[in-house]
Tab-separated table of C-alpha atoms in Angstrom:
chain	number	residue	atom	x	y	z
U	76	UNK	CA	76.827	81.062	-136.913
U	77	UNK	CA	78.860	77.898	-137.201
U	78	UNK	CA	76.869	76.526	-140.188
U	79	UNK	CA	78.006	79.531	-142.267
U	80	UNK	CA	81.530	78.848	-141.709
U	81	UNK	CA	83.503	77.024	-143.898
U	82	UNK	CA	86.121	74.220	-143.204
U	83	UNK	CA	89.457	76.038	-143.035
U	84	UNK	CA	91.222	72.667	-145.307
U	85	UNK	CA	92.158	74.774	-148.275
U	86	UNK	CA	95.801	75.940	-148.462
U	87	UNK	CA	97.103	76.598	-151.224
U	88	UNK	CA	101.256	76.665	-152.151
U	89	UNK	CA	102.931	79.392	-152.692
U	90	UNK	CA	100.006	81.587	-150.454
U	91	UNK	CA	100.924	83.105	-147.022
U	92	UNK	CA	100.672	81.100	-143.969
U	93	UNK	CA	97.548	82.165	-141.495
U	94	UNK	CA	100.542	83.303	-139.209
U	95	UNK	CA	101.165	86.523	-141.853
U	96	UNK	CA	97.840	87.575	-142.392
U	97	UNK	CA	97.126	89.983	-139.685
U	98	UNK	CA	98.164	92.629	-142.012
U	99	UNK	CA	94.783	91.850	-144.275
U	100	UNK	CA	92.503	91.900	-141.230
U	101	UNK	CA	91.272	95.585	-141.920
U	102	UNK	CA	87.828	96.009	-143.871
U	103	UNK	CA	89.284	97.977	-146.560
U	104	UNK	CA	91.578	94.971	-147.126
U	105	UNK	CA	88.808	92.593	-146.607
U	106	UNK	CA	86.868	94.718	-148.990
U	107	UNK	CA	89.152	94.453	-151.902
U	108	UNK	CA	89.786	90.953	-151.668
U	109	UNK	CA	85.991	90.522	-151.785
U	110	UNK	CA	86.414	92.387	-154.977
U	111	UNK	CA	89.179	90.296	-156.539
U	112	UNK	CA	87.925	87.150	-155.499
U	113	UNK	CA	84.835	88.107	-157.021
U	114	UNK	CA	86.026	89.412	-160.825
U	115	UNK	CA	88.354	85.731	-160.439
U	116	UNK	CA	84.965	83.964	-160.211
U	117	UNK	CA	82.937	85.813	-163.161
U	118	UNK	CA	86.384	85.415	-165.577
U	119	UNK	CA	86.660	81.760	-164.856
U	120	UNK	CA	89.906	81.842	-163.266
U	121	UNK	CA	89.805	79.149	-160.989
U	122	UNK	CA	93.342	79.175	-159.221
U	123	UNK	CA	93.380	83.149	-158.093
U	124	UNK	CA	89.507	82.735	-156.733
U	125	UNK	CA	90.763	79.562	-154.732
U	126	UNK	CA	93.667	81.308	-153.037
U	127	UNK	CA	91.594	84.506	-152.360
U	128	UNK	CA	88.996	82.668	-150.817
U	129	UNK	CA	91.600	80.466	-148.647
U	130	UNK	CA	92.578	84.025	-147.552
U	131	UNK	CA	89.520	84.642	-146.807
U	132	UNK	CA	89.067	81.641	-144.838
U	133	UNK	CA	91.457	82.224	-142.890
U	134	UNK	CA	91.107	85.602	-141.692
U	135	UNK	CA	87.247	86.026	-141.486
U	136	UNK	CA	85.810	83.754	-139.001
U	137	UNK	CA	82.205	83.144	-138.324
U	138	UNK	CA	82.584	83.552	-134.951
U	139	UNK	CA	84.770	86.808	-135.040
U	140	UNK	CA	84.605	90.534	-134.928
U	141	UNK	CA	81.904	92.654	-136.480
U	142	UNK	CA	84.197	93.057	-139.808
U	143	UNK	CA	85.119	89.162	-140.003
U	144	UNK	CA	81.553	88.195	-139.648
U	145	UNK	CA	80.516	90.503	-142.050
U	146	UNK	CA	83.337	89.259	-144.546
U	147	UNK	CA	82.484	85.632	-144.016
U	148	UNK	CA	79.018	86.445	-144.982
U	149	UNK	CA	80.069	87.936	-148.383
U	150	UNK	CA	83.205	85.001	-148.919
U	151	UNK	CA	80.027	82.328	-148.483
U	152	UNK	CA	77.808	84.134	-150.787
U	153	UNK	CA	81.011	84.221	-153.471
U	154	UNK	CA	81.276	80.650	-152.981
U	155	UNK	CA	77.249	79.842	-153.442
U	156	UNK	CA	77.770	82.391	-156.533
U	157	UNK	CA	80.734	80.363	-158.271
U	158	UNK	CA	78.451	76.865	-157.317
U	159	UNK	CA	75.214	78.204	-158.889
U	160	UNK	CA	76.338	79.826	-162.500
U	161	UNK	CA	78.874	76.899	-163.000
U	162	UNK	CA	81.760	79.094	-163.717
U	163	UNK	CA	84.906	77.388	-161.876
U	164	UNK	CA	84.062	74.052	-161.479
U	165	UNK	CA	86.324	72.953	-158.790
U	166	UNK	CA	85.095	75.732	-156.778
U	167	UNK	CA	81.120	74.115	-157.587
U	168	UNK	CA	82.328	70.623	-156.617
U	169	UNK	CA	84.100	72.264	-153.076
U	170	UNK	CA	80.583	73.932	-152.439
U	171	UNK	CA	78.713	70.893	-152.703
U	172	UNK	CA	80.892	69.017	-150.340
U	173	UNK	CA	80.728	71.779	-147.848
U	174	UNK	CA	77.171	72.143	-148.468
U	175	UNK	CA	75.600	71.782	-145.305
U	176	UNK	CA	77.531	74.617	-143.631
U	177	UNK	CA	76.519	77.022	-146.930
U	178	UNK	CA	73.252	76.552	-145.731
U	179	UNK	CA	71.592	79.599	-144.043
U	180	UNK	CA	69.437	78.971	-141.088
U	181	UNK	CA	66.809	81.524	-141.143
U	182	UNK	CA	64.584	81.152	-138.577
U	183	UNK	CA	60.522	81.388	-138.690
U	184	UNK	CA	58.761	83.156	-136.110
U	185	UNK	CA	56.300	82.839	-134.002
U	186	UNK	CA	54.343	86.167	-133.591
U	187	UNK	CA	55.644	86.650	-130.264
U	188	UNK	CA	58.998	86.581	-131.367
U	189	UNK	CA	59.126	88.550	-134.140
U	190	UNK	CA	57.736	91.622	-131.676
U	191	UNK	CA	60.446	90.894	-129.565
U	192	UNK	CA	63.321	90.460	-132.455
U	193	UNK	CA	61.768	93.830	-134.003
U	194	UNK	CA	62.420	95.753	-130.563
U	195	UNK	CA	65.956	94.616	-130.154
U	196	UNK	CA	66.447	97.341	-133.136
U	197	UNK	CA	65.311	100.462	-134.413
U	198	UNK	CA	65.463	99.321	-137.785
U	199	UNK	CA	61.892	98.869	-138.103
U	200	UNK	CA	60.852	100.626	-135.253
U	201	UNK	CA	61.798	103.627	-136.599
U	202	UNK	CA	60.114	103.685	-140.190
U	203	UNK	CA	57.064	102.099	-137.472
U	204	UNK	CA	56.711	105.453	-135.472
U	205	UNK	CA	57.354	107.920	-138.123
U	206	UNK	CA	55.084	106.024	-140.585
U	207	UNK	CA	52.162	105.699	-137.102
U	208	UNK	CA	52.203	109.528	-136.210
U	209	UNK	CA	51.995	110.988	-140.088
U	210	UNK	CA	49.077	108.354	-140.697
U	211	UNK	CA	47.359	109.668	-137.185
U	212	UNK	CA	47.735	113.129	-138.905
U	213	UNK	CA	46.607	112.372	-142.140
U	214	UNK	CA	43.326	110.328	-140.666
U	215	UNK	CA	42.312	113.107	-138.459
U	216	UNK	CA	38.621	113.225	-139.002
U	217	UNK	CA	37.665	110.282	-141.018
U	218	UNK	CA	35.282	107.522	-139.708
U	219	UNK	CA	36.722	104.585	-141.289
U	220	UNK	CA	41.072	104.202	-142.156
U	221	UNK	CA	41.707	101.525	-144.765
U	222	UNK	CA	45.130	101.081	-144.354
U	223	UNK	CA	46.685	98.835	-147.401
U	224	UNK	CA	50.089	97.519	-145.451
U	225	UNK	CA	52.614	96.283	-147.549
U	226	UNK	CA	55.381	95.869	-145.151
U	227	UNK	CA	58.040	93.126	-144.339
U	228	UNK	CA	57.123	92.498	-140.724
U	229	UNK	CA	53.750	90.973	-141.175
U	230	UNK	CA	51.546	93.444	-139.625
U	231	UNK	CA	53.818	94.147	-136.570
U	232	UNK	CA	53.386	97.910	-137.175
U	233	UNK	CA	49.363	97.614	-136.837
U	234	UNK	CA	49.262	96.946	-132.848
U	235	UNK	CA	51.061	100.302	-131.996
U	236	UNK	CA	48.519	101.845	-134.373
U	237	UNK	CA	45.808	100.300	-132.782
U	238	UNK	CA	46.848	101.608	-129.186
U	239	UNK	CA	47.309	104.988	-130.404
U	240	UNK	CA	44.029	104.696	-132.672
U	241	UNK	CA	42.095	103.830	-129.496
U	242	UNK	CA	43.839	106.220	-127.069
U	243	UNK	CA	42.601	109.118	-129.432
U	244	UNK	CA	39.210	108.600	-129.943
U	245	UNK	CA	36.157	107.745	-127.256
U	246	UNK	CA	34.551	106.393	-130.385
U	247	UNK	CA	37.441	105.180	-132.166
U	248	UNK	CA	36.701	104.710	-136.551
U	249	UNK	CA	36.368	101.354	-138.398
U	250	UNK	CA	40.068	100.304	-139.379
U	251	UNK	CA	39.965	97.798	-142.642
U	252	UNK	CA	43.404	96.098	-143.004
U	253	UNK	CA	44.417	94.870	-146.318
U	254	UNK	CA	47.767	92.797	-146.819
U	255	UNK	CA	49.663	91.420	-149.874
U	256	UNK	CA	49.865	87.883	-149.166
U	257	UNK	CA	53.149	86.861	-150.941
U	258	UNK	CA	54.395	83.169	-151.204
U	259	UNK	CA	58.017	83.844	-150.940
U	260	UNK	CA	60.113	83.881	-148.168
U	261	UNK	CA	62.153	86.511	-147.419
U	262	UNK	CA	63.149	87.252	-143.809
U	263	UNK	CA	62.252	87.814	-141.344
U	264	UNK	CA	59.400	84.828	-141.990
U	265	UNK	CA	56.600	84.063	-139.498
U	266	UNK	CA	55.274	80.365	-138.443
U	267	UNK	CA	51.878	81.690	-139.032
U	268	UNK	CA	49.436	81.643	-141.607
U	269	UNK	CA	47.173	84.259	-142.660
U	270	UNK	CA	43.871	83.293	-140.788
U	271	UNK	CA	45.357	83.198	-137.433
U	272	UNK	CA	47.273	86.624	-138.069
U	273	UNK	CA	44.086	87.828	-138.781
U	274	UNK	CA	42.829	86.091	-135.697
U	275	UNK	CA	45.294	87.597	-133.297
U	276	UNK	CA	45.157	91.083	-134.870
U	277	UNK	CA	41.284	91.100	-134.645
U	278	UNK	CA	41.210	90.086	-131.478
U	279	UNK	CA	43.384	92.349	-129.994
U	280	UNK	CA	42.460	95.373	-131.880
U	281	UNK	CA	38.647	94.206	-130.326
U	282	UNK	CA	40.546	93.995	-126.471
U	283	UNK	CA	41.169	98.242	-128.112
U	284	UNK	CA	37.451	98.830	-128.608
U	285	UNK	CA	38.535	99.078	-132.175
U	286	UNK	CA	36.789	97.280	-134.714
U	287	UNK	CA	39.229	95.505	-137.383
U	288	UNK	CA	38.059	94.154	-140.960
U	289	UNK	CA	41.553	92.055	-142.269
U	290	UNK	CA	41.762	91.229	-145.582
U	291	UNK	CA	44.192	89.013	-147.312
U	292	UNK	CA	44.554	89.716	-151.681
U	293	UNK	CA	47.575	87.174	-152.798
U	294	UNK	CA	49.671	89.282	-154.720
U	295	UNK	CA	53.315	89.053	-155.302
U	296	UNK	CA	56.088	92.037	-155.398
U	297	UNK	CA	57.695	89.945	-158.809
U	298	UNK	CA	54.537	91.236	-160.832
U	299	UNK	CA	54.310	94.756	-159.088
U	300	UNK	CA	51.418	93.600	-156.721
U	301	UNK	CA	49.051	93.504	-159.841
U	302	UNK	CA	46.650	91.545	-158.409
U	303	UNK	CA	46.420	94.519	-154.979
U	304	UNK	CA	46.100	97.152	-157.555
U	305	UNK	CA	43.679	95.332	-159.238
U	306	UNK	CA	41.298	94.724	-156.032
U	307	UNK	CA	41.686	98.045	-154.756
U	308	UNK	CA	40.410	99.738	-158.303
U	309	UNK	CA	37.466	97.121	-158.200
U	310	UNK	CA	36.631	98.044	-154.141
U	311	UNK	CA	36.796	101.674	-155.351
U	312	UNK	CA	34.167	101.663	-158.234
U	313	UNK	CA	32.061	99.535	-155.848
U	314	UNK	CA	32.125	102.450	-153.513
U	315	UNK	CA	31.116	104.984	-156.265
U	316	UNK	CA	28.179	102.765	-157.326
U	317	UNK	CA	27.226	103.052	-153.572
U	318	UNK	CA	28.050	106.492	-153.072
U	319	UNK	CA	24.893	107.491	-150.883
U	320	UNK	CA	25.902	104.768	-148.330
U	321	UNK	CA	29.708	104.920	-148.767
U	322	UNK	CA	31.376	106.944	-145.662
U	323	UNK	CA	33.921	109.104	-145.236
U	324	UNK	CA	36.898	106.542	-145.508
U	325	UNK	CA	40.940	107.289	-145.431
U	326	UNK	CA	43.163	105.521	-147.794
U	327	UNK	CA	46.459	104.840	-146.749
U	328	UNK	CA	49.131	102.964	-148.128
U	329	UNK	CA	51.820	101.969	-146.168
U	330	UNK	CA	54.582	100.559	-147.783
U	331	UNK	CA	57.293	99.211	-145.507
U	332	UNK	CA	60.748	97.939	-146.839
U	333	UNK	CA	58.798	96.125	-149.620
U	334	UNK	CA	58.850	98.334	-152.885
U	335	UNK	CA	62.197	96.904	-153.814
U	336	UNK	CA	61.077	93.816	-154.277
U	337	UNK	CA	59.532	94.892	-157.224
U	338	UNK	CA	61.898	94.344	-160.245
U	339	UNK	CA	63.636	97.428	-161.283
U	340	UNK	CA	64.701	99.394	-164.709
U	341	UNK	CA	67.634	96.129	-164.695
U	342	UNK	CA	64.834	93.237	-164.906
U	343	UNK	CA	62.516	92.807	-168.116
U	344	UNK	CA	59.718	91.804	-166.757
U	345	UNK	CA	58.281	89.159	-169.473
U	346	UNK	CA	54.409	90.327	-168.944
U	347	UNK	CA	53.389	93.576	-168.044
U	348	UNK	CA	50.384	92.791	-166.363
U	349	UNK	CA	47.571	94.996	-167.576
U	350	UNK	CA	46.332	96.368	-164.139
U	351	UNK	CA	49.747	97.965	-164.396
U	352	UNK	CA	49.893	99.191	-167.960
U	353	UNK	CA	49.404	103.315	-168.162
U	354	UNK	CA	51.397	103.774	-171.245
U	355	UNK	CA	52.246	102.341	-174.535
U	356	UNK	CA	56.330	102.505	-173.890
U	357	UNK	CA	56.023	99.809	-170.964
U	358	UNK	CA	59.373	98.147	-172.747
U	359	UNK	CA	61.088	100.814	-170.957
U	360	UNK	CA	58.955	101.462	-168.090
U	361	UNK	CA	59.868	99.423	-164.763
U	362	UNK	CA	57.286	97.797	-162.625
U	363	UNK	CA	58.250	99.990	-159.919
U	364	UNK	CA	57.226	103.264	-161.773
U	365	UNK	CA	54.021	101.369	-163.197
U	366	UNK	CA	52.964	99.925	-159.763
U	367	UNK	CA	53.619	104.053	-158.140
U	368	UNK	CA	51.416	105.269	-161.357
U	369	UNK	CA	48.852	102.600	-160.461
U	370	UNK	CA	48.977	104.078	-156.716
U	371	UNK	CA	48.760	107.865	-157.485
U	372	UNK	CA	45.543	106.744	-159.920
U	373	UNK	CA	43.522	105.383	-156.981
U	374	UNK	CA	44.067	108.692	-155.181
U	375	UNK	CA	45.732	107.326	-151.768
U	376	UNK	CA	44.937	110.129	-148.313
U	377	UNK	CA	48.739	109.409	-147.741
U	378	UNK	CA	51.368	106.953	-148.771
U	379	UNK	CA	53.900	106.092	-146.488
U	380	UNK	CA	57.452	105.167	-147.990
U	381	UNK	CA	60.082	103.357	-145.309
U	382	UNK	CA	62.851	101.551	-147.104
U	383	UNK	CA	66.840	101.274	-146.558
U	384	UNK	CA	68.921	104.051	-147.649
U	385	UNK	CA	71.553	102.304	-149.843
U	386	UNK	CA	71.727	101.510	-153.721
U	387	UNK	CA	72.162	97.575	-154.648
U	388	UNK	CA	70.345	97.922	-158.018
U	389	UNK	CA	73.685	97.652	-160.192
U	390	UNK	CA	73.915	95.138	-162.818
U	391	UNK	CA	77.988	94.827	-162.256
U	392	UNK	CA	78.469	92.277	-159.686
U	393	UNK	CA	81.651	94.198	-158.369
U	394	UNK	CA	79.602	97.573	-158.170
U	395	UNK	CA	76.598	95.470	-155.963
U	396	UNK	CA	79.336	93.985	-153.898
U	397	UNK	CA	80.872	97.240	-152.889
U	398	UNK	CA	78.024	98.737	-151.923
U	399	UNK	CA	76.269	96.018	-149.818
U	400	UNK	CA	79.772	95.567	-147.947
U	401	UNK	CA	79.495	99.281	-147.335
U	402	UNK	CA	76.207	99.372	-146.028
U	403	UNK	CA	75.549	95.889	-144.801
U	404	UNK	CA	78.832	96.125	-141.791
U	405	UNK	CA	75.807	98.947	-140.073
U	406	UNK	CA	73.529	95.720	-138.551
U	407	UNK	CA	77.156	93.687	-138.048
U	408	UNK	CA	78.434	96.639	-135.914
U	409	UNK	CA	75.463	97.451	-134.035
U	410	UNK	CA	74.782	93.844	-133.111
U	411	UNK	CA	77.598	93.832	-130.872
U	412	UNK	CA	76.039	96.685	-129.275
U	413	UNK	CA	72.957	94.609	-127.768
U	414	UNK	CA	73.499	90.752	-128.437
U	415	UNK	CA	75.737	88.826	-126.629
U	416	UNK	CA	78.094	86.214	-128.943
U	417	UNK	CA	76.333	82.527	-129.146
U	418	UNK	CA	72.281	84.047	-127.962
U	419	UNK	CA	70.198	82.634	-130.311
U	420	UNK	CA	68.811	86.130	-131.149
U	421	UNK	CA	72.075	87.362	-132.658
U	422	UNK	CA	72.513	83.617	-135.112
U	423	UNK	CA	69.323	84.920	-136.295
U	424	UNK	CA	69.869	88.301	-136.644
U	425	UNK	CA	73.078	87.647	-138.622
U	426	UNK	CA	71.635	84.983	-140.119
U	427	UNK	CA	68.650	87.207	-142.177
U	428	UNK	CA	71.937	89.602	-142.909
U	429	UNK	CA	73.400	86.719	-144.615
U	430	UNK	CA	70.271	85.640	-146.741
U	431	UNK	CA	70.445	89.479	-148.086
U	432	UNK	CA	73.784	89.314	-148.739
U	433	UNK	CA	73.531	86.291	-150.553
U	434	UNK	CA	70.565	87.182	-152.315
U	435	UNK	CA	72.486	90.282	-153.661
U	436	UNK	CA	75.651	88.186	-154.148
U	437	UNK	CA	75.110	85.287	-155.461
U	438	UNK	CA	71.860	86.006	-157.589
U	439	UNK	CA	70.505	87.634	-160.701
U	440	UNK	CA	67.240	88.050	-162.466
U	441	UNK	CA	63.996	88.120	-160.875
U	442	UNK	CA	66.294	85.702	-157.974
U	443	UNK	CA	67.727	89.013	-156.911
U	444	UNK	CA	64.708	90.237	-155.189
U	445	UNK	CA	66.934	92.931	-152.776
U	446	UNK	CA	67.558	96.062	-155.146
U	447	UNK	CA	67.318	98.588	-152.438
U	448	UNK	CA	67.839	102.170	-154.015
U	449	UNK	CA	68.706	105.621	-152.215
U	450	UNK	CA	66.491	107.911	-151.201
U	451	UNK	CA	67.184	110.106	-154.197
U	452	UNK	CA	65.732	107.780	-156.355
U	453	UNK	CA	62.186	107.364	-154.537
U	454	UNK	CA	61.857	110.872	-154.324
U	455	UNK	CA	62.542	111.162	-158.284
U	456	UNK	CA	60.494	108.500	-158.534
U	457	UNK	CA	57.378	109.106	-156.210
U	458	UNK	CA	57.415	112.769	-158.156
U	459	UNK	CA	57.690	111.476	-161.896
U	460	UNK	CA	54.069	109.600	-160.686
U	461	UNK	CA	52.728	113.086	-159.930
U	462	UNK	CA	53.208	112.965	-156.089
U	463	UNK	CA	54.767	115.209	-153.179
U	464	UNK	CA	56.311	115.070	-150.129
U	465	UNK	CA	54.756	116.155	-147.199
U	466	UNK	CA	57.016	116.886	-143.736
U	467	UNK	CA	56.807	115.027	-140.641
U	468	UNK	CA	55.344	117.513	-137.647
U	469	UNK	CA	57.452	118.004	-134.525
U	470	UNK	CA	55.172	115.746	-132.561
U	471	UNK	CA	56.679	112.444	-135.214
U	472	UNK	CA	60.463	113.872	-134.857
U	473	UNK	CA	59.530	113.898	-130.774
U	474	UNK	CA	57.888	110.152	-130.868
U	475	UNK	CA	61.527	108.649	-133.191
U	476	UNK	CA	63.794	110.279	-130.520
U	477	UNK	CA	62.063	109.472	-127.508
U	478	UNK	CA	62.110	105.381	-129.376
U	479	UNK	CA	65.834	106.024	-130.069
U	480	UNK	CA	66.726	106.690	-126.611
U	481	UNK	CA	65.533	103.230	-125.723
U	482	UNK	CA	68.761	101.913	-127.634
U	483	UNK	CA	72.068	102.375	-128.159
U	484	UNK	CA	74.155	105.973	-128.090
U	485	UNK	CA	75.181	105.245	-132.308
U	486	UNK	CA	71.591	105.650	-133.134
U	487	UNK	CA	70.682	109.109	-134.403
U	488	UNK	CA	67.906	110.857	-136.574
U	489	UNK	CA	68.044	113.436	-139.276
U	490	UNK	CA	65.914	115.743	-141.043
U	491	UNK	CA	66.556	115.702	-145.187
U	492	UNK	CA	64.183	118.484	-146.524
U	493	UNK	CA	60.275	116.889	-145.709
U	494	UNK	CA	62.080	113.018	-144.819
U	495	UNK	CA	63.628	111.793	-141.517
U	496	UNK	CA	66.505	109.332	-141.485
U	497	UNK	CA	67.714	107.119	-139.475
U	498	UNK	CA	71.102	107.238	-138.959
U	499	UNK	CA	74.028	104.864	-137.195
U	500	UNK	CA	77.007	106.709	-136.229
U	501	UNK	CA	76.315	109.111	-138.911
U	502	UNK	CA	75.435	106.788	-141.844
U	503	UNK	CA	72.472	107.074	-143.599
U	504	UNK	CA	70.093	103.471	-142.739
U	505	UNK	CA	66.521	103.752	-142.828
U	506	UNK	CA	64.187	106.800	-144.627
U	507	UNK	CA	60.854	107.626	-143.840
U	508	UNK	CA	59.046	109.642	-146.272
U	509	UNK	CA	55.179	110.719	-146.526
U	510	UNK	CA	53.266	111.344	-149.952
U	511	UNK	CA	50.155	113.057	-150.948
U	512	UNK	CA	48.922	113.298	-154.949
U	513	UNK	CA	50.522	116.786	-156.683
């Protein structure tokens, strides 16, 4: 990670030497002078965030332990922050002459790859196989399974399906595919484009004796995937003018660390786009509830919700920072677990950490795409647009343990009424939850 680290030239007098600062080596430590460094950089004062972040420096290396690399994350994101809005203007010009190692190197994919990088983890593979066996429930008896797959991992979940689609039926149903094809990057990104995905994923699905239909609708999370919503509504009438030859067909959406994307109650979105538009108070309505509104109206078999368990919605920098730094050290700690220091796997591991971090950092407006929020809050939310929760059956909660033994001893699952959680040495990471309409 030795382009995220910055040049250790700024000593400042009157600041302790790096001989005397074992004592703030801690993460609470590291934590608070996060904090103060940041408040220094939002009030302007120029001199305090300069010694903080020589502190900084100096005792989070790129190349250190699990809390240092974390820390050095957060101190470069503090530093992009202070460049971007202008605020301290010596700390703007310093960023620009250290820009090249404030650059993140995330890395694009190949599809090969990604699989691979997704494994190392069960931070997909979890939401994956908890998502895989409640669809294989809800689908039981249907001859074709649209499955509408807004997920971050470009369609990595579908294989698995596939196999266990095919390994279940002697006659296995139609499966349509339709994806959200977003222009921005956010990681992990894949050097692929949308035909040969479909390519690949047709193919193989065919090697399954399972036929595949892959559709692509560009739609972006920044509008509350308007466009989807839009397409899905039109595909549905169609069907109703066709009833006689329409068959018995499964909806399922599948949404996959992507909902918080979509700008929450803290952006004003400048058009509500009318796909999305169910009441006359949309001033105060988020896209998020709108775009769950627009899914209960199209009468889904089963949405599937997988997201992070942690709340980075705040408007007060301070508040954001805390809470990333106290959810963000769980990939920094378990990296250490199963990547060796220098393998090219762990820079971009830690490197897609860092371009979250920084996004929640050093951004706001519709810039700050991550706004994870708790649990909690879906569930209020998925049940203020008139669904409920269903529970995963023993045969999901056997498939997520028998995954989890594949990796390290931290990893651990949990029941919370109907949802499963993932869990690293006790703290909440990933939620899976299920949803039927009320």
């Amino acid at each position: 990670m030795n382009k995220n680290q910055i040049h250790r030239t700024w000593p400042w007098p009157g600041f302790p030497s790096s001989k005397s600062l074992g004592s703030f080596g801690d993460a609470n430590c590291m934590e608070q002078l996060l904090v103060h460094c940041a408040n220094a950089i939002d009030s302007n004062d120029a001199t305090l965030a300069q010694q903080i972040l020589w502190v900084l420096n100096n005792i989070a290396p790129a190349d250190g332990d699990s809390n240092q690399r974390l820390t050095c994350g957060f101190l470069r994101a503090l530093i992009v922050r202070a460049a971007r809005s202008g605020s301290c203007k010596m700390l703007a010009a310093m960023a620009n002459a250290h820009s090249t190692n404030l650059t993140i190197d995330t890395h694009k994919f190949s599809v090969i790859e990604l699989a691979s990088f997704i494994d190392l983890t069960p931070w997909h593979r979890f939401g994956f196989t908890a998502a895989n066996a409640a669809i294989l429930e809800a689908v039981e008896g249907y001859s074709v399974i649209h499955i509408v797959d807004l997920s971050l991992t470009h369609c990595m979940q579908i294989p698995t399906l596939v196999d266990a689609i095919a390994s279940r039926h002697e006659v296995p149903p139609i499966l349509k595919l339709t994806v959200a094809g977003s222009t921005e990057d956010v990681p992990p990104m894949l050097d692929l484009s949308y035909e040969e995905l479909r390519s690949k994923l047709v193919n193989f699905a065919r090697s399954r004796n399972v036929i595949l239909e892959f559709q692509v609708v560009p739609s972006s999370y920044s509008d509350g995937f308007s466009a989807l919503i839009e397409q899905l509504r039109v595909q549905q009438q169609h069907h109703l003018v066709y009833a006689a030859e329409t068959v018995n067909e499964a909806l399922i959406i599948n949404c996959h660390m992507m909902l918080h994307h979509i700008p929450d109650e803290t952006v004003v979105p400048s058009i509500i786009p009318n796909e999305l538009s169910t009441s006359s108070s949309v001033t105060t309505t988020s896209l998020r509830t709108m775009f769950l509104r627009a899914l209960r109206s199209l009468e889904p078999t089963v949405v599937i919700l997988v997201d992070e368990d942690a709340d980075l919605t705040s408007n007060n920098l301070v508040c954001r920072l805390r809470s990333a730094f106290n959810y963000l050290w769980i990939p920094y700690d378990t990296v250490d677990t199963f990547l060796p220091k220098g393998s090219k796997q762990r820079h971009w591991y830690e490197a897609d950490i860092c371009w979250k971090i920084e996004n929640v950092v050093a951004n706001e407006g519709i810039q700050r795409v991550e706004r994870l929020e708790p649990k909690s809050k879906w569930v209020q939310r998925m049940r203020n647009a008139n669904f409920r929760s269903v529970s995963f059956g023993e045969d999901a909660v056997l498939e997520v343990k028998t995954m989890l033994d594949e990796h390290a001893a931290g990893w651990g699952l949990k029941r919370e009424e109907e949802d499963v959680v993932l869990t690293w040495k006790g703290h909440n990471v990933v939620f899976a939850s299920a949803w039927v309409s009320a």
